[in-house]
PDB file of C-alpha atoms in Angstrom:
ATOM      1  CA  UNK G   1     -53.403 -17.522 -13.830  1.00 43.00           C
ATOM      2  CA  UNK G   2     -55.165 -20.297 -11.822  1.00 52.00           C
ATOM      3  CA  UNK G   3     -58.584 -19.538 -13.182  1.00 81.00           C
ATOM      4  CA  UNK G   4     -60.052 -19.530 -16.629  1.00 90.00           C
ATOM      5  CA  UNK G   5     -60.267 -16.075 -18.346  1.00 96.00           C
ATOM      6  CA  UNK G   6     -63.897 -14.894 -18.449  1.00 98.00           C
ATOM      7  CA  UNK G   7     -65.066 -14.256 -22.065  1.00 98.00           C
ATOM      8  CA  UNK G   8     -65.113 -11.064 -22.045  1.00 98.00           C
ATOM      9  CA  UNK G   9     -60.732 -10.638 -21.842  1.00 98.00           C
ATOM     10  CA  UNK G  10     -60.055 -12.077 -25.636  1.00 98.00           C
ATOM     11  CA  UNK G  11     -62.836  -9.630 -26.691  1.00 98.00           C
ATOM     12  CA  UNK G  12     -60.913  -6.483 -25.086  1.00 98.00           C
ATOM     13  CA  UNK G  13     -57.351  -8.092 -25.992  1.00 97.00           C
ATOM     14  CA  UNK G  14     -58.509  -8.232 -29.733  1.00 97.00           C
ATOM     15  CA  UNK G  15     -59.665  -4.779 -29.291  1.00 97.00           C
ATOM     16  CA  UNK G  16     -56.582  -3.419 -28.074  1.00 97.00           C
ATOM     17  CA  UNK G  17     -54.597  -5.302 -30.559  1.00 96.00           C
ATOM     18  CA  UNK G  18     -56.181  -3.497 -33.094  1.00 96.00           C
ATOM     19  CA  UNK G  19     -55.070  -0.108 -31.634  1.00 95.00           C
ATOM     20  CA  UNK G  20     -51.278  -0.829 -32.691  1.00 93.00           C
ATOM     21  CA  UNK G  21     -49.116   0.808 -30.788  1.00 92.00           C
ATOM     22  CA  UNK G  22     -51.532   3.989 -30.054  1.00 93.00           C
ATOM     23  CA  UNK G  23     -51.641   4.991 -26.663  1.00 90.00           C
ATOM     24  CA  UNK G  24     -55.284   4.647 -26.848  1.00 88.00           C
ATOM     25  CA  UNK G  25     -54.835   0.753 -25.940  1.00 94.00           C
ATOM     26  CA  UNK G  26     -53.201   1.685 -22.854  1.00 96.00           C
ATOM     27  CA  UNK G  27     -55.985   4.547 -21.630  1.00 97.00           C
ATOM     28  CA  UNK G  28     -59.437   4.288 -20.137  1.00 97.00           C
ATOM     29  CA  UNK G  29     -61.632   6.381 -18.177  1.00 98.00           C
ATOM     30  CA  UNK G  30     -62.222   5.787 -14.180  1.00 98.00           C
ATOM     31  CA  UNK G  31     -65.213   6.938 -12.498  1.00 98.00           C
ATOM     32  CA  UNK G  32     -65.376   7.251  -9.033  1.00 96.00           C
ATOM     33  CA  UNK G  33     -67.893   9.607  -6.213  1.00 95.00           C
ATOM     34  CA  UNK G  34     -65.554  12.716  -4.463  1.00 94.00           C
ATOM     35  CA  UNK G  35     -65.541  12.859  -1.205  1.00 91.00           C
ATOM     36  CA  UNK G  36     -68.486  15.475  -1.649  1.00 94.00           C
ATOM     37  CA  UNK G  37     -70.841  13.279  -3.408  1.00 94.00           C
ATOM     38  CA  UNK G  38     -69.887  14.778  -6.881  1.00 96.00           C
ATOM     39  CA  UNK G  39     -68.976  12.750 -10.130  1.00 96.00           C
ATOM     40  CA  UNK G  40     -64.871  12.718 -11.198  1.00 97.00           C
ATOM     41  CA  UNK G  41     -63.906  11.460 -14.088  1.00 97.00           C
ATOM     42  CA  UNK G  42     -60.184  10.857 -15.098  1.00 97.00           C
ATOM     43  CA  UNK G  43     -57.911   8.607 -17.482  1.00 97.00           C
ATOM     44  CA  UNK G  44     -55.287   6.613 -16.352  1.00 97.00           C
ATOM     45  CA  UNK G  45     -52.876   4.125 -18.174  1.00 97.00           C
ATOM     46  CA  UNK G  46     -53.929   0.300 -17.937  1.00 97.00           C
ATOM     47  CA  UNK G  47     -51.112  -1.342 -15.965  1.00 97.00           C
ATOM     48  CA  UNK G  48     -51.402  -4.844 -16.486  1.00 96.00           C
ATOM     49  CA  UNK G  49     -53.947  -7.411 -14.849  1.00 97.00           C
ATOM     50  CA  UNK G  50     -53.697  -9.010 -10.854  1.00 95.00           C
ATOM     51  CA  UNK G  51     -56.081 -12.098 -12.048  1.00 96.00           C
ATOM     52  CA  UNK G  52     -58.116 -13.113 -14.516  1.00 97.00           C
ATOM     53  CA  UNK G  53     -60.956 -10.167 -13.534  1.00 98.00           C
ATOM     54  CA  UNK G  54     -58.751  -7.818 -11.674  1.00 97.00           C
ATOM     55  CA  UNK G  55     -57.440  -5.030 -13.590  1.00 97.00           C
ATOM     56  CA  UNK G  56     -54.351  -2.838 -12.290  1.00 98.00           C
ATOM     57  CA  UNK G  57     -53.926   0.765 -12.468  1.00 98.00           C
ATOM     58  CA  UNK G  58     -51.386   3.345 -10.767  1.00 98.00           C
ATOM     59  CA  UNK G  59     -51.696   6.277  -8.638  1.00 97.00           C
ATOM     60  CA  UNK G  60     -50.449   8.869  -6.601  1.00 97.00           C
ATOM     61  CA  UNK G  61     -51.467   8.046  -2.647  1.00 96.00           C
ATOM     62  CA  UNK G  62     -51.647  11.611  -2.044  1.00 97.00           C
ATOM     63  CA  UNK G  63     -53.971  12.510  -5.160  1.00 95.00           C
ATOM     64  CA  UNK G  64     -57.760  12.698  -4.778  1.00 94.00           C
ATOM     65  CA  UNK G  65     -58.580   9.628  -6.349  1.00 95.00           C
ATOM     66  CA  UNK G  66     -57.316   7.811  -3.417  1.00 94.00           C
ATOM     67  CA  UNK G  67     -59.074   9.487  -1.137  1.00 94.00           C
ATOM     68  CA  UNK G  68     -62.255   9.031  -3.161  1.00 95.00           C
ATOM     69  CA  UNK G  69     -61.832   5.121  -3.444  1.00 96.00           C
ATOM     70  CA  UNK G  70     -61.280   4.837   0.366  1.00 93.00           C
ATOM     71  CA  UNK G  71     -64.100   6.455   1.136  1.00 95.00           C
ATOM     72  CA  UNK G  72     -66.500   4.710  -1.792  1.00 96.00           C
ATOM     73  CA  UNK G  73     -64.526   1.635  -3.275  1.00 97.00           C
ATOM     74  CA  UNK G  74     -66.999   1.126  -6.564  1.00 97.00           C
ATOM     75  CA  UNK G  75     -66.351   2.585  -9.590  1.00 98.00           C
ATOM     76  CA  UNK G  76     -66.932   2.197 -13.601  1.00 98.00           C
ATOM     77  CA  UNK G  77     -64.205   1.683 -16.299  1.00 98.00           C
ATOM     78  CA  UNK G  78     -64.887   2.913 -19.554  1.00 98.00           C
ATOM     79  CA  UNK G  79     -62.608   1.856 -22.550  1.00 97.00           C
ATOM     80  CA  UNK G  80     -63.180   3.193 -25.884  1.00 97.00           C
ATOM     81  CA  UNK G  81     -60.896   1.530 -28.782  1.00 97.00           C
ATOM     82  CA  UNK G  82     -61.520   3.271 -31.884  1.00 96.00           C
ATOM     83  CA  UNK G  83     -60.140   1.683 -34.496  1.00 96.00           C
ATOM     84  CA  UNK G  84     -61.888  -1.425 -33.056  1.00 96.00           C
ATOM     85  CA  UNK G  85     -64.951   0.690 -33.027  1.00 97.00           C
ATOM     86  CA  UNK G  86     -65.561  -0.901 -29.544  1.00 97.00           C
ATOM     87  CA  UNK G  87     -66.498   0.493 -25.930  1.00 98.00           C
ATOM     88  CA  UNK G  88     -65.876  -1.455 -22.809  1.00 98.00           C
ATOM     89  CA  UNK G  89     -67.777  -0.169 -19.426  1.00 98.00           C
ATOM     90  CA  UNK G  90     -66.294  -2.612 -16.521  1.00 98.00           C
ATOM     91  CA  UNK G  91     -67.701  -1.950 -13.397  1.00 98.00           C
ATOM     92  CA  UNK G  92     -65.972  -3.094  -9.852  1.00 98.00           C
ATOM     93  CA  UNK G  93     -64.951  -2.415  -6.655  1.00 98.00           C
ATOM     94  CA  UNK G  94     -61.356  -1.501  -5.593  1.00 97.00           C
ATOM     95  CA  UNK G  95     -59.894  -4.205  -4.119  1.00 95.00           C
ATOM     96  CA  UNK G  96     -58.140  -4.235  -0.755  1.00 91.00           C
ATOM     97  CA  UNK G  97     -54.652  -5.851  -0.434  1.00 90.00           C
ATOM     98  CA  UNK G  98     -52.413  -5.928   2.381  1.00 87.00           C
ATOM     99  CA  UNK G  99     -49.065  -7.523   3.088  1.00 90.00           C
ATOM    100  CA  UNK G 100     -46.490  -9.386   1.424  1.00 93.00           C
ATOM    101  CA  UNK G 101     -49.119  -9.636  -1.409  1.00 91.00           C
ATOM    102  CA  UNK G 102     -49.651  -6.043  -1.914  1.00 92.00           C
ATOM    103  CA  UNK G 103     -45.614  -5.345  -1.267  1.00 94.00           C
ATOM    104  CA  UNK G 104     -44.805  -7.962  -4.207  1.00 95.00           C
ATOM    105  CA  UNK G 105     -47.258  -6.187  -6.703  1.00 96.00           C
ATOM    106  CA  UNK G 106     -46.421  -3.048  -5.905  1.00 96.00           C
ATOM    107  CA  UNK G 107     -42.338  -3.945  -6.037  1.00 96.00           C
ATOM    108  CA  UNK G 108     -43.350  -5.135  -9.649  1.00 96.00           C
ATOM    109  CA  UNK G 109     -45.254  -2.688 -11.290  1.00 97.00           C
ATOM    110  CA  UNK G 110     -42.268  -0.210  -9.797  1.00 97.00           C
ATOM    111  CA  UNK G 111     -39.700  -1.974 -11.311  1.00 96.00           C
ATOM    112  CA  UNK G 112     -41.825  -1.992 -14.971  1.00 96.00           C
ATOM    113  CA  UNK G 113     -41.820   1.688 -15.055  1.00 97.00           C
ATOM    114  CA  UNK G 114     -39.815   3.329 -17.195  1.00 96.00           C
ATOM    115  CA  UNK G 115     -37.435   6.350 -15.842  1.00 97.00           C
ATOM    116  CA  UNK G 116     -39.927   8.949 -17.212  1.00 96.00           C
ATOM    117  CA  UNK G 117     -43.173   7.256 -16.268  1.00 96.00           C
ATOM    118  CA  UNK G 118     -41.502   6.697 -12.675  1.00 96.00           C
ATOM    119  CA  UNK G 119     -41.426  10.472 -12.296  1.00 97.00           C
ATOM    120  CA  UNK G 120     -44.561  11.314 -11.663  1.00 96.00           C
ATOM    121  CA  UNK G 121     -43.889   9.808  -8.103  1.00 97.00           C
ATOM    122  CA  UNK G 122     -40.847  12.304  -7.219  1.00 96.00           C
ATOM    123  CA  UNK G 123     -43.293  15.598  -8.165  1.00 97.00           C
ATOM    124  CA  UNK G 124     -45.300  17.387  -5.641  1.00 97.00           C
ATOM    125  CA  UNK G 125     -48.681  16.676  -3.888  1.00 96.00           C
ATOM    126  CA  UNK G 126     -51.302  16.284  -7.110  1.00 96.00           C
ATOM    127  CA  UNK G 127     -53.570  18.695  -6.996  1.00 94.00           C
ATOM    128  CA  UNK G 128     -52.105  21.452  -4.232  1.00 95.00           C
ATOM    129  CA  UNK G 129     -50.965  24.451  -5.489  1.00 97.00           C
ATOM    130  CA  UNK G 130     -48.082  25.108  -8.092  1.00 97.00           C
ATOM    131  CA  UNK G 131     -44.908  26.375  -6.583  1.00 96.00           C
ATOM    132  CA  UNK G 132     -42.724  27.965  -9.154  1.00 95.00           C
ATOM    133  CA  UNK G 133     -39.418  26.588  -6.841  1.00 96.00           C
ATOM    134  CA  UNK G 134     -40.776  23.083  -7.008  1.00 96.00           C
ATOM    135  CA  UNK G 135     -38.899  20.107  -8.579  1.00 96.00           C
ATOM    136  CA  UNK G 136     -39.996  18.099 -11.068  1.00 97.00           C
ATOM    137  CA  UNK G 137     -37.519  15.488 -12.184  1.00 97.00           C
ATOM    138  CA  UNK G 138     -37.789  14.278 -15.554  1.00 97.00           C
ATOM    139  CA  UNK G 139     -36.562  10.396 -14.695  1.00 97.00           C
ATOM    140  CA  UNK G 140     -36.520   7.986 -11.487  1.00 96.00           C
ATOM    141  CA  UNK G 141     -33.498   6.190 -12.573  1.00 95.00           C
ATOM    142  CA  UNK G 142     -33.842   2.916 -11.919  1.00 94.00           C
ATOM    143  CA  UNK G 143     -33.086   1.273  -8.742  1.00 94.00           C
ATOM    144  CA  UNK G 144     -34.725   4.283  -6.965  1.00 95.00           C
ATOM    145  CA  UNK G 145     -36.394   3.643  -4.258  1.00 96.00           C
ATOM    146  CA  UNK G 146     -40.137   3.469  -4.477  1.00 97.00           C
ATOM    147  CA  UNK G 147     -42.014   6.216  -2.647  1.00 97.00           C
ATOM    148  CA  UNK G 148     -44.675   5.850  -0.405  1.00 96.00           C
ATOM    149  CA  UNK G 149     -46.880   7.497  -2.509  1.00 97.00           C
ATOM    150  CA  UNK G 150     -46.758   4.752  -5.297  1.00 97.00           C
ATOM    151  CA  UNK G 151     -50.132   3.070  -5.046  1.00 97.00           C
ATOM    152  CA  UNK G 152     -51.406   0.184  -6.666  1.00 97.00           C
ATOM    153  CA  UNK G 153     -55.262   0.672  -7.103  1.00 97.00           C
ATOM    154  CA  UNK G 154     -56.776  -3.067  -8.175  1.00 97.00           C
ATOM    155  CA  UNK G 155     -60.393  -3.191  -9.607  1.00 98.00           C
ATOM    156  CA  UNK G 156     -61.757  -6.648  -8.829  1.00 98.00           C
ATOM    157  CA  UNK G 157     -64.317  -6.663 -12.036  1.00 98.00           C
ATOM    158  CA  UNK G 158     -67.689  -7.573 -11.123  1.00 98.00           C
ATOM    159  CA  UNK G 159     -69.811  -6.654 -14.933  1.00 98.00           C
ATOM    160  CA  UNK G 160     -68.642  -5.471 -18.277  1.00 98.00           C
ATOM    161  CA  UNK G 161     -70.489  -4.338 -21.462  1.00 98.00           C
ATOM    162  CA  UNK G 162     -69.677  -4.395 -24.705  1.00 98.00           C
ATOM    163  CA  UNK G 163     -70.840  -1.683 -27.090  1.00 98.00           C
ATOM    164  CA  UNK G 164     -69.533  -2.783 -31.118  1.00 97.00           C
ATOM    165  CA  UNK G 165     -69.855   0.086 -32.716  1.00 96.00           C
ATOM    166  CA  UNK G 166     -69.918  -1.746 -36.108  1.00 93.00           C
ATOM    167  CA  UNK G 167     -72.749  -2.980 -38.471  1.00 91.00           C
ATOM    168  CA  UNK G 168     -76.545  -1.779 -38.485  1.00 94.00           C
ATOM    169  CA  UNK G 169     -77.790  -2.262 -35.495  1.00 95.00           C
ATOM    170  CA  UNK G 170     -75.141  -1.952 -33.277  1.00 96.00           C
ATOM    171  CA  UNK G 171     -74.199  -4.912 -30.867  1.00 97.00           C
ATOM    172  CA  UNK G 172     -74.347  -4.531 -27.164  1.00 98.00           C
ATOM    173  CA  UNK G 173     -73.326  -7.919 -25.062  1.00 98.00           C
ATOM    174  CA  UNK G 174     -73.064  -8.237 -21.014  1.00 98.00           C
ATOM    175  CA  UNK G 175     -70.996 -10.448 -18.806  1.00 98.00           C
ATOM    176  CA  UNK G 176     -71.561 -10.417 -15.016  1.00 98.00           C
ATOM    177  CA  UNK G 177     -69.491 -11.932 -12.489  1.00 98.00           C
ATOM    178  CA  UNK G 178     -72.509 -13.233 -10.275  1.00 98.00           C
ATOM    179  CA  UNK G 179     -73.610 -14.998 -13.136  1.00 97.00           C
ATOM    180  CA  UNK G 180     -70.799 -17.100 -14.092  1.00 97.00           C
ATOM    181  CA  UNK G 181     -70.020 -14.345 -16.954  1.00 98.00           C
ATOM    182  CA  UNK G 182     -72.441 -15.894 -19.090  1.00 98.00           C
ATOM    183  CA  UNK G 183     -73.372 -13.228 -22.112  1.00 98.00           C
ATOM    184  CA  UNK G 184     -76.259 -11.644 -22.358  1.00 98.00           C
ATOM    185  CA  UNK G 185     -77.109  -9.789 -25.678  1.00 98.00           C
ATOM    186  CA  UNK G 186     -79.092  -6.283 -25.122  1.00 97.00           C
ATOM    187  CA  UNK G 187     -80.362  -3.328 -27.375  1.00 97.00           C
ATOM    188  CA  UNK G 188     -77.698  -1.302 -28.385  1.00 95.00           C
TER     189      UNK G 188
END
C-alpha cells in the first residue's frame, strides 16, 4: 500500500485477531437506503481491503443491494467483535471503479473464492421467487468462468468509531478522513 494505514486499521486487525478463527471476524453489517426510501440491513463477509481506507465486499449484481448503492452510494458498516468486546461503525461511500482497474480486482477476489463460496454466483436471481426446478450447484470449480453477476462493491471509508466495550466507563474514540484521522475521544 502506497499510503500509511490510518490508526484506526491495527485497532480493528487486533480486534479480529482476537476472534480466532470464528466467522465473526469475517462478518459485519451494511446499511444502505432501498430504492423506496426504507432502511436494509444485511451481513456480508469482509473480503479483503482495495487501500489503506477502502474496504472490499462481494455481491450479487442482480441482488437489491446493488440496486440500492447505485441509486444512494453512502452507507454505514457496523462490526461487532465479541470476544474483543469491540464495535466498529465505518461510514463511506461506495466507490466507483471502471476498467482495467475494476477487471483486475474483480479477476482476484474470483480467483480467492473457494468452490463453495463461488456458488452463490451460479444460483438464481437473489431475491425473485423460488422455483422448485432451479439449480443450485454446490461448487464453481475453479477455473470457471466468472459471471457477470460477480460484483465487487468497494467502500472508500470516510469516519469510523470505536465503541470498547470494556472497563467502567466504556471508551468511544473517532477517526475521520477529512481530518487527517486524527482521534477524537467521545462519551460512550
Amino acid at each position: 500500500m502506497s499510503e500509511a494505514l490510518p490508526p484506526w486499521r491495527p485497532l480493528l486487525r487486533g480486534a479480529r485477531q482476537r476472534e480466532g478463527r470464528s466467522p465473526q471476524a469475517r462478518w459485519l453489517q451494511l446499511a444502505t437506503v432501498g430504492t423506496d426510501g426504507t432502511p436494509r440491513v444485511r451481513t456480508l463477509v469482509f473480503r479483503g481491503w482495495g487501500g489503506p481506507a477502502e474496504l472490499d465486499l462481494l455481491t450479487d449484481g442482480r441482488s437489491s443491494k446493488s440496486a440500492e448503492l447505485q441509486a444512494e452510494p453512502r452507507v454505514e458498516l457496523c462490526w461487532l467483535l465479541p470476544k474483543a468486546r469491540s464495535q466498529f461503525r465505518l461510514r463511506g461511500r461506495r466507490l466507483s471503479l471502471a476498467g482495467d482497474r475494476l477487471d483486475q480486482a474483480r479477476q482476484q477476489h474470483w480467483q480467492q473464492l473457494h468452490p463453495g463460496a463461488r456458488s452463490l454466483w451460479g444460483w438464481p436471481e437473489p431475491g425473485a421467487p423460488f422455483a422448485a426446478e432451479a439449480v443450485f450447484p454446490a461448487e464453481l470449480p475453479d477455473g470457471s468462468p466468472m459471471p457477470t453477476c460477480f460484483e465487487l462493491v468497494r467502500i472508500a471509508i470516510e469516519q469510523v468509531e470505536l465503541l470498547e466495550l470494556t472497563g467502567h466507563p466504556h471508551r468511544r474514540r473517532r477517526w475521520r478522513a477529512d481530518r487527517n484521522w486524527t482521534e477524537e475521544q467521545l462519551n460512550p
